[in-house]
mmCIF file of C-alpha atoms and ligand atoms in Angstrom:
data_model
loop_
_atom_site.group_PDB
_atom_site.id
_atom_site.type_symbol
_atom_site.label_atom_id
_atom_site.label_comp_id
_atom_site.label_asym_id
_atom_site.label_seq_id
_atom_site.Cartn_x
_atom_site.Cartn_y
_atom_site.Cartn_z
ATOM 1 C CA UNK A 623 -24.983 -26.117 -99.343
ATOM 2 C CA UNK A 624 -26.660 -27.812 -96.446
ATOM 3 C CA UNK A 625 -28.251 -26.399 -93.347
ATOM 4 C CA UNK A 626 -29.165 -28.581 -90.406
ATOM 5 C CA UNK A 627 -30.935 -27.621 -87.211
ATOM 6 C CA UNK A 628 -27.868 -28.454 -85.142
ATOM 7 C CA UNK A 629 -26.180 -25.786 -83.115
ATOM 8 C CA UNK A 630 -28.707 -22.978 -83.274
ATOM 9 C CA UNK A 631 -28.813 -19.982 -80.960
ATOM 10 C CA UNK A 632 -32.393 -18.942 -81.683
ATOM 11 C CA UNK A 633 -32.411 -18.620 -85.466
ATOM 12 C CA UNK A 634 -28.663 -17.934 -85.597
ATOM 13 C CA UNK A 635 -25.761 -20.307 -86.110
ATOM 14 C CA UNK A 636 -26.318 -23.567 -87.936
ATOM 15 C CA UNK A 637 -24.074 -25.332 -90.363
ATOM 16 C CA UNK A 638 -23.992 -23.904 -93.877
ATOM 17 C CA UNK A 639 -21.158 -25.930 -95.374
ATOM 18 C CA UNK A 640 -20.461 -27.801 -98.610
ATOM 19 C CA UNK A 641 -21.490 -31.459 -98.605
ATOM 20 C CA UNK A 642 -17.786 -32.443 -98.652
ATOM 21 C CA UNK A 643 -17.289 -30.975 -95.167
ATOM 22 C CA UNK A 644 -20.432 -32.364 -93.568
ATOM 23 C CA UNK A 645 -18.908 -35.619 -92.308
ATOM 24 C CA UNK A 646 -15.976 -33.667 -90.782
ATOM 25 C CA UNK A 647 -18.441 -31.489 -88.880
ATOM 26 C CA UNK A 648 -20.408 -34.441 -87.596
ATOM 27 C CA UNK A 649 -17.241 -36.268 -86.495
ATOM 28 C CA UNK A 650 -15.937 -33.171 -84.732
ATOM 29 C CA UNK A 651 -19.235 -32.621 -82.954
ATOM 30 C CA UNK A 652 -19.282 -36.219 -81.742
ATOM 31 C CA UNK A 653 -15.648 -36.066 -80.605
ATOM 32 C CA UNK A 654 -16.232 -32.858 -78.684
ATOM 33 C CA UNK A 655 -19.400 -34.226 -77.025
ATOM 34 C CA UNK A 656 -17.481 -37.286 -75.969
ATOM 35 C CA UNK A 657 -14.432 -35.360 -74.730
ATOM 36 C CA UNK A 658 -16.520 -32.952 -72.626
ATOM 37 C CA UNK A 659 -17.900 -35.875 -70.678
ATOM 38 C CA UNK A 660 -14.492 -37.533 -70.231
ATOM 39 C CA UNK A 661 -12.927 -36.688 -66.878
ATOM 40 C CA UNK A 662 -9.455 -37.659 -68.118
ATOM 41 C CA UNK A 663 -9.699 -35.202 -71.024
ATOM 42 C CA UNK A 664 -10.953 -32.433 -68.751
ATOM 43 C CA UNK A 665 -8.069 -33.097 -66.370
ATOM 44 C CA UNK A 666 -5.574 -32.899 -69.240
ATOM 45 C CA UNK A 667 -7.019 -29.552 -70.338
ATOM 46 C CA UNK A 668 -6.932 -28.239 -66.767
ATOM 47 C CA UNK A 669 -3.311 -29.335 -66.228
ATOM 48 C CA UNK A 670 -2.211 -27.749 -69.500
ATOM 49 C CA UNK A 671 -4.013 -24.510 -68.646
ATOM 50 C CA UNK A 672 -2.332 -24.445 -65.232
ATOM 51 C CA UNK A 673 1.240 -25.271 -66.231
ATOM 52 C CA UNK A 674 1.566 -24.149 -69.850
ATOM 53 C CA UNK A 675 -0.895 -21.257 -70.121
ATOM 54 C CA UNK A 676 -0.440 -19.945 -66.560
ATOM 55 C CA UNK A 677 -3.987 -20.132 -65.163
ATOM 56 C CA UNK A 678 -5.779 -19.009 -63.153
ATOM 57 C CA UNK A 679 -5.106 -15.452 -64.267
ATOM 58 C CA UNK A 680 -5.592 -12.785 -61.570
ATOM 59 C CA UNK A 681 -8.736 -10.709 -61.157
ATOM 60 C CA UNK A 682 -6.997 -7.403 -60.516
ATOM 61 C CA UNK A 683 -8.582 -4.466 -58.690
ATOM 62 C CA UNK A 684 -7.443 -1.394 -60.638
ATOM 63 C CA UNK A 685 -7.581 1.039 -57.729
ATOM 64 C CA UNK A 686 -6.120 4.167 -59.323
ATOM 65 C CA UNK A 687 -8.253 3.703 -62.424
ATOM 66 C CA UNK A 688 -11.303 3.142 -60.207
ATOM 67 C CA UNK A 689 -10.613 6.375 -58.344
ATOM 68 C CA UNK A 690 -10.178 8.281 -61.606
ATOM 69 C CA UNK A 691 -13.313 6.881 -63.243
ATOM 70 C CA UNK A 692 -15.638 6.815 -60.236
ATOM 71 C CA UNK A 693 -16.481 3.159 -59.718
ATOM 72 C CA UNK A 694 -14.785 -0.139 -59.007
ATOM 73 C CA UNK A 695 -12.924 -1.612 -61.971
ATOM 74 C CA UNK A 696 -11.662 -5.184 -61.863
ATOM 75 C CA UNK A 697 -9.525 -6.493 -64.716
ATOM 76 C CA UNK A 698 -9.510 -10.146 -65.718
ATOM 77 C CA UNK A 699 -5.857 -10.481 -66.661
ATOM 78 C CA UNK A 700 -5.841 -12.611 -69.820
ATOM 79 C CA UNK A 701 -2.892 -10.443 -70.874
ATOM 80 C CA UNK A 702 -0.800 -12.485 -68.443
ATOM 81 C CA UNK A 703 -1.382 -15.805 -70.205
ATOM 82 C CA UNK A 704 1.343 -17.530 -72.226
ATOM 83 C CA UNK A 705 1.592 -15.843 -75.674
ATOM 84 C CA UNK A 706 -0.213 -12.819 -74.256
ATOM 85 C CA UNK A 707 -3.907 -13.178 -75.011
ATOM 86 C CA UNK A 708 -6.957 -15.332 -74.291
ATOM 87 C CA UNK A 709 -6.614 -17.100 -77.657
ATOM 88 C CA UNK A 710 -4.254 -19.685 -76.130
ATOM 89 C CA UNK A 711 -7.119 -21.144 -74.010
ATOM 90 C CA UNK A 712 -8.975 -22.224 -77.131
ATOM 91 C CA UNK A 713 -5.857 -23.201 -79.081
ATOM 92 C CA UNK A 714 -4.777 -25.584 -76.319
ATOM 93 C CA UNK A 715 -8.286 -27.041 -75.965
ATOM 94 C CA UNK A 716 -8.760 -27.732 -79.672
ATOM 95 C CA UNK A 717 -5.203 -29.041 -80.110
ATOM 96 C CA UNK A 718 -5.786 -31.529 -77.290
ATOM 97 C CA UNK A 719 -9.100 -32.533 -78.860
ATOM 98 C CA UNK A 720 -7.467 -32.984 -82.286
ATOM 99 C CA UNK A 721 -4.810 -35.202 -80.748
ATOM 100 C CA UNK A 722 -7.503 -37.231 -79.007
ATOM 101 C CA UNK A 723 -9.196 -37.672 -82.420
ATOM 102 C CA UNK A 724 -5.944 -39.072 -83.818
ATOM 103 C CA UNK A 725 -5.247 -36.055 -86.051
ATOM 104 C CA UNK A 726 -1.581 -35.214 -86.579
ATOM 105 C CA UNK A 727 -1.942 -32.036 -88.590
ATOM 106 C CA UNK A 728 -3.508 -28.673 -87.675
ATOM 107 C CA UNK A 729 -4.460 -25.895 -90.088
ATOM 108 C CA UNK A 730 -5.385 -22.398 -88.972
ATOM 109 C CA UNK A 731 -5.811 -18.982 -90.478
ATOM 110 C CA UNK A 732 -4.685 -15.772 -88.878
ATOM 111 C CA UNK A 733 -5.132 -12.073 -89.557
ATOM 112 C CA UNK A 734 -2.896 -10.085 -87.244
ATOM 113 C CA UNK A 735 -1.057 -13.265 -86.278
ATOM 114 C CA UNK A 736 -2.151 -13.644 -82.647
ATOM 115 C CA UNK A 737 -4.244 -16.756 -83.269
ATOM 116 C CA UNK A 738 -1.459 -18.190 -85.435
ATOM 117 C CA UNK A 739 1.079 -17.730 -82.642
ATOM 118 C CA UNK A 740 -1.230 -19.319 -80.046
ATOM 119 C CA UNK A 741 -1.948 -22.261 -82.360
ATOM 120 C CA UNK A 742 1.736 -22.734 -83.210
ATOM 121 C CA UNK A 743 2.614 -22.759 -79.492
ATOM 122 C CA UNK A 744 -0.099 -25.317 -78.668
ATOM 123 C CA UNK A 745 0.975 -27.544 -81.573
ATOM 124 C CA UNK A 746 4.649 -27.418 -80.590
ATOM 125 C CA UNK A 747 3.686 -28.377 -77.051
ATOM 126 C CA UNK A 748 1.775 -31.427 -78.337
ATOM 127 C CA UNK A 749 4.041 -32.393 -81.238
ATOM 128 C CA UNK A 750 1.439 -31.671 -83.929
ATOM 129 C CA UNK A 751 2.247 -30.380 -87.410
ATOM 130 C CA UNK A 752 0.995 -26.801 -87.784
ATOM 131 C CA UNK A 753 0.156 -24.962 -91.027
ATOM 132 C CA UNK A 754 -0.914 -21.339 -90.750
ATOM 133 C CA UNK A 755 -2.521 -19.495 -93.670
ATOM 134 C CA UNK A 756 -2.023 -15.744 -93.572
ATOM 135 C CA UNK A 757 -2.732 -13.044 -96.159
ATOM 136 C CA UNK A 758 0.468 -11.917 -97.883
ATOM 137 C CA UNK A 759 -0.205 -8.305 -96.927
ATOM 138 C CA UNK A 760 -0.779 -9.306 -93.289
ATOM 139 C CA UNK A 761 2.539 -11.221 -93.380
ATOM 140 C CA UNK A 762 4.301 -8.015 -94.422
ATOM 141 C CA UNK A 763 2.526 -5.968 -91.757
ATOM 142 C CA UNK A 764 3.048 -8.505 -88.948
ATOM 143 C CA UNK A 765 6.622 -9.661 -89.546
ATOM 144 C CA UNK A 766 7.418 -10.384 -85.843
ATOM 145 C CA UNK A 767 4.416 -12.707 -85.505
ATOM 146 C CA UNK A 768 5.406 -14.550 -88.696
ATOM 147 C CA UNK A 769 8.881 -15.087 -87.210
ATOM 148 C CA UNK A 770 7.381 -16.222 -83.895
ATOM 149 C CA UNK A 771 5.248 -18.826 -85.664
ATOM 150 C CA UNK A 772 8.264 -20.109 -87.627
ATOM 151 C CA UNK A 773 10.337 -20.405 -84.448
ATOM 152 C CA UNK A 774 7.475 -22.314 -82.839
ATOM 153 C CA UNK A 775 7.694 -24.813 -85.679
ATOM 154 C CA UNK A 776 4.744 -23.741 -87.825
ATOM 155 C CA UNK A 777 4.769 -23.444 -91.600
ATOM 156 C CA UNK A 778 3.338 -20.064 -92.586
ATOM 157 C CA UNK A 779 1.728 -19.867 -96.041
ATOM 158 C CA UNK A 780 1.412 -16.287 -97.328
ATOM 159 C CA UNK A 781 -1.813 -16.165 -99.366
ATOM 160 C CA UNK A 782 -1.909 -14.074 -102.545
ATOM 161 C CA UNK A 783 -5.196 -13.072 -104.124
ATOM 162 C CA UNK A 784 -8.093 -10.864 -103.083
ATOM 163 C CA UNK A 785 -7.033 -8.153 -100.669
ATOM 164 C CA UNK A 786 -4.181 -10.436 -99.456
ATOM 165 C CA UNK A 787 -5.683 -10.407 -95.942
ATOM 166 C CA UNK A 788 -7.741 -12.544 -93.563
ATOM 167 C CA UNK A 789 -10.509 -13.346 -96.075
ATOM 168 C CA UNK A 790 -8.199 -15.156 -98.511
ATOM 169 C CA UNK A 791 -6.452 -16.909 -95.609
ATOM 170 C CA UNK A 792 -9.781 -18.349 -94.404
ATOM 171 C CA UNK A 793 -10.545 -19.591 -97.936
ATOM 172 C CA UNK A 794 -7.142 -21.305 -98.159
ATOM 173 C CA UNK A 795 -7.493 -22.956 -94.735
ATOM 174 C CA UNK A 796 -10.935 -24.329 -95.673
ATOM 175 C CA UNK A 797 -9.576 -25.560 -99.021
ATOM 176 C CA UNK A 798 -6.789 -27.408 -97.181
ATOM 177 C CA UNK A 799 -9.243 -29.022 -94.769
ATOM 178 C CA UNK A 800 -11.495 -30.190 -97.603
ATOM 179 C CA UNK A 801 -8.439 -31.744 -99.309
ATOM 180 C CA UNK A 802 -7.168 -33.455 -96.119
ATOM 181 C CA UNK A 803 -10.243 -34.353 -94.079
ATOM 182 C CA UNK A 804 -8.842 -37.419 -92.343
ATOM 183 C CA UNK A 805 -5.430 -36.230 -91.166
ATOM 184 C CA UNK A 806 -6.284 -32.626 -90.392
ATOM 185 C CA UNK A 807 -8.141 -30.510 -87.846
ATOM 186 C CA UNK A 808 -9.107 -26.929 -88.688
ATOM 187 C CA UNK A 809 -8.454 -24.899 -85.550
ATOM 188 C CA UNK A 810 -10.784 -21.867 -85.697
ATOM 189 C CA UNK A 811 -9.808 -18.996 -83.398
ATOM 190 C CA UNK A 812 -13.137 -17.510 -82.341
ATOM 191 C CA UNK A 813 -16.794 -18.384 -81.667
ATOM 192 C CA UNK A 814 -17.540 -18.249 -85.399
ATOM 193 C CA UNK A 815 -17.971 -20.780 -88.193
ATOM 194 C CA UNK A 816 -20.373 -23.710 -88.492
ATOM 195 C CA UNK A 817 -21.597 -25.822 -85.565
ATOM 196 C CA UNK A 818 -19.902 -27.086 -83.386
ATOM 197 C CA UNK A 819 -17.256 -24.313 -83.456
ATOM 198 C CA UNK A 820 -19.201 -21.478 -81.776
ATOM 199 C CA UNK A 821 -20.274 -23.780 -78.943
ATOM 200 C CA UNK A 822 -16.912 -25.563 -78.643
ATOM 201 C CA UNK A 823 -14.813 -22.390 -78.621
ATOM 202 C CA UNK A 824 -17.110 -20.854 -76.003
ATOM 203 C CA UNK A 825 -16.660 -23.909 -73.819
ATOM 204 C CA UNK A 826 -12.859 -23.719 -74.151
ATOM 205 C CA UNK A 827 -12.997 -20.004 -73.254
ATOM 206 C CA UNK A 828 -15.508 -20.228 -70.408
ATOM 207 C CA UNK A 829 -12.630 -20.728 -67.998
ATOM 208 C CA UNK A 830 -12.326 -16.901 -68.116
ATOM 209 C CA UNK A 831 -15.847 -16.338 -66.804
ATOM 210 C CA UNK A 832 -15.839 -19.277 -64.401
ATOM 211 C CA UNK A 833 -12.629 -18.058 -62.760
ATOM 212 C CA UNK A 834 -13.775 -14.426 -62.677
ATOM 213 C CA UNK A 835 -17.096 -15.291 -61.045
ATOM 214 C CA UNK A 836 -15.374 -17.366 -58.388
ATOM 215 C CA UNK A 837 -12.654 -14.738 -57.814
ATOM 216 C CA UNK A 838 -15.178 -11.908 -57.513
ATOM 217 C CA UNK A 839 -16.963 -13.596 -54.607
ATOM 218 C CA UNK A 840 -14.095 -12.343 -52.404
ATOM 219 C CA UNK A 841 -15.460 -8.828 -53.081
ATOM 220 C CA UNK A 842 -19.219 -9.325 -53.328
ATOM 221 C CA UNK A 843 -21.660 -12.009 -54.482
ATOM 222 C CA UNK A 844 -21.654 -10.582 -58.013
ATOM 223 C CA UNK A 845 -20.412 -7.655 -60.095
ATOM 224 C CA UNK A 846 -22.976 -5.205 -61.491
ATOM 225 C CA UNK A 847 -21.690 -5.617 -65.039
ATOM 226 C CA UNK A 848 -19.109 -7.484 -67.099
ATOM 227 C CA UNK A 849 -17.556 -5.911 -70.198
ATOM 228 C CA UNK A 850 -15.548 -7.367 -73.082
ATOM 229 C CA UNK A 851 -14.534 -6.348 -76.595
ATOM 230 C CA UNK A 852 -16.087 -8.247 -79.512
ATOM 231 C CA UNK A 853 -14.279 -9.167 -82.701
ATOM 232 C CA UNK A 854 -15.487 -12.666 -83.497
ATOM 233 C CA UNK A 855 -16.613 -12.713 -79.885
ATOM 234 C CA UNK A 856 -14.629 -15.432 -78.094
ATOM 235 C CA UNK A 857 -13.180 -13.505 -75.162
ATOM 236 C CA UNK A 858 -16.603 -11.947 -74.592
ATOM 237 C CA UNK A 859 -18.449 -15.309 -74.741
ATOM 238 C CA UNK A 860 -15.861 -16.793 -72.392
ATOM 239 C CA UNK A 861 -16.451 -14.043 -69.842
ATOM 240 C CA UNK A 862 -20.240 -13.954 -70.344
ATOM 241 C CA UNK A 863 -20.512 -17.733 -69.848
ATOM 242 C CA UNK A 864 -19.647 -17.310 -66.166
ATOM 243 C CA UNK A 865 -22.431 -14.786 -65.562
ATOM 244 C CA UNK A 866 -25.170 -15.442 -68.104
ATOM 245 C CA UNK A 867 -27.290 -17.512 -65.711
ATOM 246 C CA UNK A 868 -27.334 -14.640 -63.208
ATOM 247 C CA UNK A 869 -29.865 -12.143 -64.596
ATOM 248 C CA UNK A 870 -28.672 -9.495 -62.112
ATOM 249 C CA UNK A 871 -25.332 -9.190 -63.942
ATOM 250 C CA UNK A 872 -25.360 -6.954 -67.030
ATOM 251 C CA UNK A 873 -23.441 -8.258 -70.047
ATOM 252 C CA UNK A 874 -21.832 -5.622 -72.284
ATOM 253 C CA UNK A 875 -20.037 -6.319 -75.559
ATOM 254 C CA UNK A 876 -17.994 -3.583 -77.199
ATOM 255 C CA UNK A 877 -17.461 -3.401 -80.944
ATOM 256 C CA UNK A 878 -14.835 -1.406 -82.814
ATOM 257 C CA UNK A 879 -16.234 1.734 -84.394
ATOM 258 C CA UNK A 880 -13.032 2.503 -86.277
ATOM 259 C CA UNK A 881 -12.637 6.043 -87.552
ATOM 260 C CA UNK A 882 -14.458 7.963 -90.251
ATOM 261 C CA UNK A 883 -16.468 5.931 -92.756
ATOM 262 C CA UNK A 884 -15.431 2.295 -92.180
ATOM 263 C CA UNK A 885 -16.374 0.433 -89.014
ATOM 264 C CA UNK A 886 -16.174 -3.106 -87.622
ATOM 265 C CA UNK A 887 -19.337 -2.791 -85.492
ATOM 266 C CA UNK A 888 -21.162 -5.805 -86.903
ATOM 267 C CA UNK A 889 -23.962 -6.125 -84.351
ATOM 268 C CA UNK A 890 -24.660 -2.397 -84.366
ATOM 269 C CA UNK A 891 -24.482 -1.746 -88.097
ATOM 270 C CA UNK A 892 -24.969 -5.148 -89.772
ATOM 271 C CA UNK A 893 -27.861 -7.316 -90.906
ATOM 272 C CA UNK A 894 -28.286 -11.094 -90.598
ATOM 273 C CA UNK A 895 -26.637 -13.135 -93.337
ATOM 274 C CA UNK A 896 -24.521 -16.248 -93.854
ATOM 275 C CA UNK A 897 -20.718 -16.023 -93.651
ATOM 276 C CA UNK A 898 -18.194 -18.794 -93.018
ATOM 277 C CA UNK A 899 -20.814 -21.440 -92.362
ATOM 278 C CA UNK A 900 -23.150 -19.704 -89.919
ATOM 279 C CA UNK A 901 -26.110 -17.320 -89.899
ATOM 280 C CA UNK A 902 -25.281 -14.225 -87.886
ATOM 281 C CA UNK A 903 -25.169 -10.447 -88.096
ATOM 282 C CA UNK A 904 -22.926 -9.379 -90.926
ATOM 283 C CA UNK A 905 -21.589 -6.109 -92.347
ATOM 284 C CA UNK A 906 -22.951 -6.167 -95.893
ATOM 285 C CA UNK A 907 -24.180 -3.755 -98.532
ATOM 286 C CA UNK A 908 -27.676 -3.711 -100.063
ATOM 287 C CA UNK A 909 -26.682 -6.505 -102.489
ATOM 288 C CA UNK A 910 -25.283 -8.705 -99.708
ATOM 289 C CA UNK A 911 -21.630 -8.025 -100.557
ATOM 290 C CA UNK A 912 -19.393 -8.109 -97.465
ATOM 291 C CA UNK A 913 -18.247 -4.614 -96.528
ATOM 292 C CA UNK A 914 -14.652 -3.656 -95.833
ATOM 293 C CA UNK A 915 -14.102 -3.109 -92.137
ATOM 294 C CA UNK A 916 -11.690 -0.871 -90.328
ATOM 295 C CA UNK A 917 -10.377 -0.583 -86.789
ATOM 296 C CA UNK A 918 -7.099 0.430 -85.191
ATOM 297 C CA UNK A 919 -7.408 -3.005 -83.505
ATOM 298 C CA UNK A 920 -6.587 -5.738 -86.038
ATOM 299 C CA UNK A 921 -8.173 -8.367 -83.784
ATOM 300 C CA UNK A 922 -11.561 -6.651 -83.992
ATOM 301 C CA UNK A 923 -11.416 -6.081 -87.750
ATOM 302 C CA UNK A 924 -13.795 -8.812 -88.944
ATOM 303 C CA UNK A 925 -17.089 -8.298 -90.854
ATOM 304 C CA UNK A 926 -18.906 -11.102 -89.004
ATOM 305 C CA UNK A 927 -19.556 -12.038 -85.380
ATOM 306 C CA UNK A 928 -20.305 -15.242 -83.478
ATOM 307 C CA UNK A 929 -23.941 -16.377 -83.804
ATOM 308 C CA UNK A 930 -24.507 -16.578 -80.040
ATOM 309 C CA UNK A 931 -23.853 -12.839 -79.793
ATOM 310 C CA UNK A 932 -26.519 -12.240 -82.453
ATOM 311 C CA UNK A 933 -28.922 -14.225 -80.325
ATOM 312 C CA UNK A 934 -27.953 -12.397 -77.109
ATOM 313 C CA UNK A 935 -28.402 -9.066 -78.860
ATOM 314 C CA UNK A 936 -31.865 -9.858 -80.219
ATOM 315 C CA UNK A 937 -33.010 -11.410 -76.921
ATOM 316 C CA UNK A 938 -31.741 -8.366 -75.007
ATOM 317 C CA UNK A 939 -29.716 -10.442 -72.531
ATOM 318 C CA UNK A 940 -26.510 -8.697 -73.632
ATOM 319 C CA UNK A 941 -26.064 -5.179 -74.986
ATOM 320 C CA UNK A 942 -23.564 -4.159 -77.623
ATOM 321 C CA UNK A 943 -21.896 -0.772 -77.902
ATOM 322 C CA UNK A 944 -19.535 0.985 -80.290
ATOM 323 C CA UNK A 945 -16.207 2.532 -79.299
ATOM 324 C CA UNK A 946 -14.066 4.253 -81.933
ATOM 325 C CA UNK A 947 -10.292 4.363 -82.401
ATOM 326 C CA UNK A 948 -9.740 7.622 -80.510
ATOM 327 C CA UNK A 949 -11.720 6.671 -77.414
ATOM 328 C CA UNK A 950 -9.950 3.297 -77.268
ATOM 329 C CA UNK A 951 -6.545 4.949 -77.576
ATOM 330 C CA UNK A 952 -7.359 7.327 -74.718
ATOM 331 C CA UNK A 953 -8.269 4.390 -72.455
ATOM 332 C CA UNK A 954 -5.108 2.562 -73.577
ATOM 333 C CA UNK A 955 -2.955 5.489 -72.421
ATOM 334 C CA UNK A 956 -4.820 5.881 -69.133
ATOM 335 C CA UNK A 957 -4.318 2.251 -68.156
ATOM 336 C CA UNK A 958 -0.603 2.526 -68.934
ATOM 337 C CA UNK A 959 -0.197 5.679 -66.869
ATOM 338 C CA UNK A 960 -2.430 4.820 -63.906
ATOM 339 C CA UNK A 961 -1.851 1.090 -63.456
ATOM 340 C CA UNK A 962 1.424 0.228 -65.173
ATOM 341 C CA UNK A 963 -0.363 -2.160 -67.528
ATOM 342 C CA UNK A 964 -0.026 -1.942 -71.314
ATOM 343 C CA UNK A 965 -3.300 -3.382 -72.695
ATOM 344 C CA UNK A 966 -3.964 -4.716 -76.176
ATOM 345 C CA UNK A 967 -5.665 -2.098 -78.313
ATOM 346 C CA UNK A 968 -8.574 -4.579 -78.691
ATOM 347 C CA UNK A 969 -9.056 -4.758 -74.915
ATOM 348 C CA UNK A 970 -8.801 -0.970 -74.741
ATOM 349 C CA UNK A 971 -12.197 -0.769 -76.468
ATOM 350 C CA UNK A 972 -13.756 -2.602 -73.506
ATOM 351 C CA UNK A 973 -11.895 -0.356 -71.059
ATOM 352 C CA UNK A 974 -13.148 2.755 -72.830
ATOM 353 C CA UNK A 975 -16.732 1.554 -72.475
ATOM 354 C CA UNK A 976 -16.154 0.936 -68.749
ATOM 355 C CA UNK A 977 -15.121 4.545 -68.435
ATOM 356 C CA UNK A 978 -18.272 5.619 -70.279
ATOM 357 C CA UNK A 979 -20.670 3.536 -68.169
ATOM 358 C CA UNK A 980 -19.037 4.718 -64.923
ATOM 359 C CA UNK A 981 -19.386 8.343 -66.001
ATOM 360 C CA UNK A 982 -23.153 7.701 -66.280
ATOM 361 C CA UNK A 983 -23.558 5.461 -63.259
ATOM 362 C CA UNK A 984 -21.018 6.267 -60.534
ATOM 363 C CA UNK A 985 -20.066 3.543 -58.097
ATOM 364 C CA UNK A 986 -20.809 0.582 -60.359
ATOM 365 C CA UNK A 987 -18.673 -2.535 -59.851
ATOM 366 C CA UNK A 988 -17.507 -3.843 -63.212
ATOM 367 C CA UNK A 989 -15.257 -6.589 -64.518
ATOM 368 C CA UNK A 990 -13.427 -5.745 -67.745
ATOM 369 C CA UNK A 991 -11.818 -8.544 -69.706
ATOM 370 C CA UNK A 992 -8.251 -7.518 -70.454
ATOM 371 C CA UNK A 993 -8.106 -9.926 -73.386
ATOM 372 C CA UNK A 994 -4.443 -9.350 -74.231
ATOM 373 C CA UNK A 995 -1.273 -7.346 -73.741
ATOM 374 C CA UNK A 996 -0.349 -4.390 -75.888
ATOM 375 C CA UNK A 997 3.334 -4.939 -76.651
ATOM 376 C CA UNK A 998 2.302 -6.296 -80.082
ATOM 377 C CA UNK A 999 0.543 -3.007 -80.870
ATOM 378 C CA UNK A 1000 3.347 -0.608 -80.051
ATOM 379 C CA UNK A 1001 5.284 -0.661 -83.354
ATOM 380 C CA UNK A 1002 2.101 -0.007 -85.374
ATOM 381 C CA UNK A 1003 0.784 2.696 -83.053
ATOM 382 C CA UNK A 1004 4.178 4.446 -82.984
ATOM 383 C CA UNK A 1005 4.492 4.279 -86.769
ATOM 384 C CA UNK A 1006 1.099 5.960 -87.127
ATOM 385 C CA UNK A 1007 1.990 8.554 -84.486
ATOM 386 C CA UNK A 1008 -0.954 7.486 -82.320
ATOM 387 C CA UNK A 1009 0.897 7.089 -79.017
HETATM 388 C C1 LIG B 2088 -8.133 -11.773 -81.329
HETATM 389 C C2 LIG B 2088 -8.277 -10.843 -80.188
HETATM 390 C C3 LIG B 2088 -9.523 -10.286 -79.841
HETATM 391 C C4 LIG B 2088 -10.782 -10.507 -80.627
HETATM 392 O O1 LIG B 2088 -11.216 -11.826 -80.719
HETATM 393 P P1 LIG B 2088 -12.515 -12.349 -79.959
HETATM 394 O O2 LIG B 2088 -12.771 -13.664 -80.564
HETATM 395 O O3 LIG B 2088 -13.605 -11.347 -80.209
HETATM 396 O O4 LIG B 2088 -12.176 -12.421 -78.527
HETATM 397 C C5 LIG B 2088 -9.598 -9.484 -78.717
HETATM 398 N N1 LIG B 2088 -8.497 -9.191 -77.979
HETATM 399 C C6 LIG B 2088 -7.284 -9.702 -78.296
HETATM 400 C C7 LIG B 2088 -6.130 -9.345 -77.438
HETATM 401 C C8 LIG B 2088 -7.134 -10.535 -79.402
HETATM 402 O O5 LIG B 2088 -5.913 -11.024 -79.708
#
């Protein structure tokens, strides 16, 4: 295993990968550096975001919710993007970069299937071969997303072994990339993994924060606080990126507390350690074994977190909170009833924290990232009798 000093956020991040992957990482870093400075590439990304993804997404003033909660709540409507969540921003960006690098084949892993669907859509749009690794148990639980990916032209590989979930799918995707380094790009879905992924994914997601900052100027120079849920941390980093330079804007990340004994609140309950190529906070036991996580929100159910969030936590620039299943579900129902918007259960964690902060500090103006739409969650929530 090799660590370099590239891509650190304070002590966090880095590049803890097998020697066999090192040249891939260096080539990807160089390609991304080059593409960021290329006006033609930036224009291609912008055009695709406008016409395929449906950007800019609205910054919506939730007036009835604001009246009920005692402040001003603005929702950044990533739920209105093509495929229904912010993940498409990154999928499109990386797929365009892969194509620019001359790669014809994309591998990805997916847990609940949202990242797989976004990646399959981006690959279909660009005529790239798409292989999605997914735990066999997750395939059974997320049948509609498996069918969506197939219709979008992807090959879905159900992964047996381990707990038949996201962990084994990540292992299989990495194994594939090691075996096919020249033809293949590994399209990671959040601000996790070795350098340059955390930086690159943040840059592909910063369109959320850049738009929101610009859109908010119609209301006031700045919001008091911005709030986003944190799984791996990509929708939060995308939103934060637009406001991080402005010290007057509070940054709040919201982790999933789950219910009962298991949690997915990595920054609140974890300790630093290395997982999937980067040093970051990690849910682990005393021996360093990764703990099982739980949340009603599959997209937040990950034992690690992006290294930049670890840095922002320790530096105090951002604060991280825990919202459990029940509180998130209550916010989910309130948004449905008061605004006619069905949010993703992941995003509902951020909403629930907005409610909490407004109860303490009436009149605050906050932007909540509505990272996705909730239609995907309904069958599961109904089956469990939660809604
Ligand atoms: C995947 C997902 C998340 C969590 O991922 P981040 O990388 O933390 O943003 C949040 N909301 C929705 C709707 C998702 O699909």
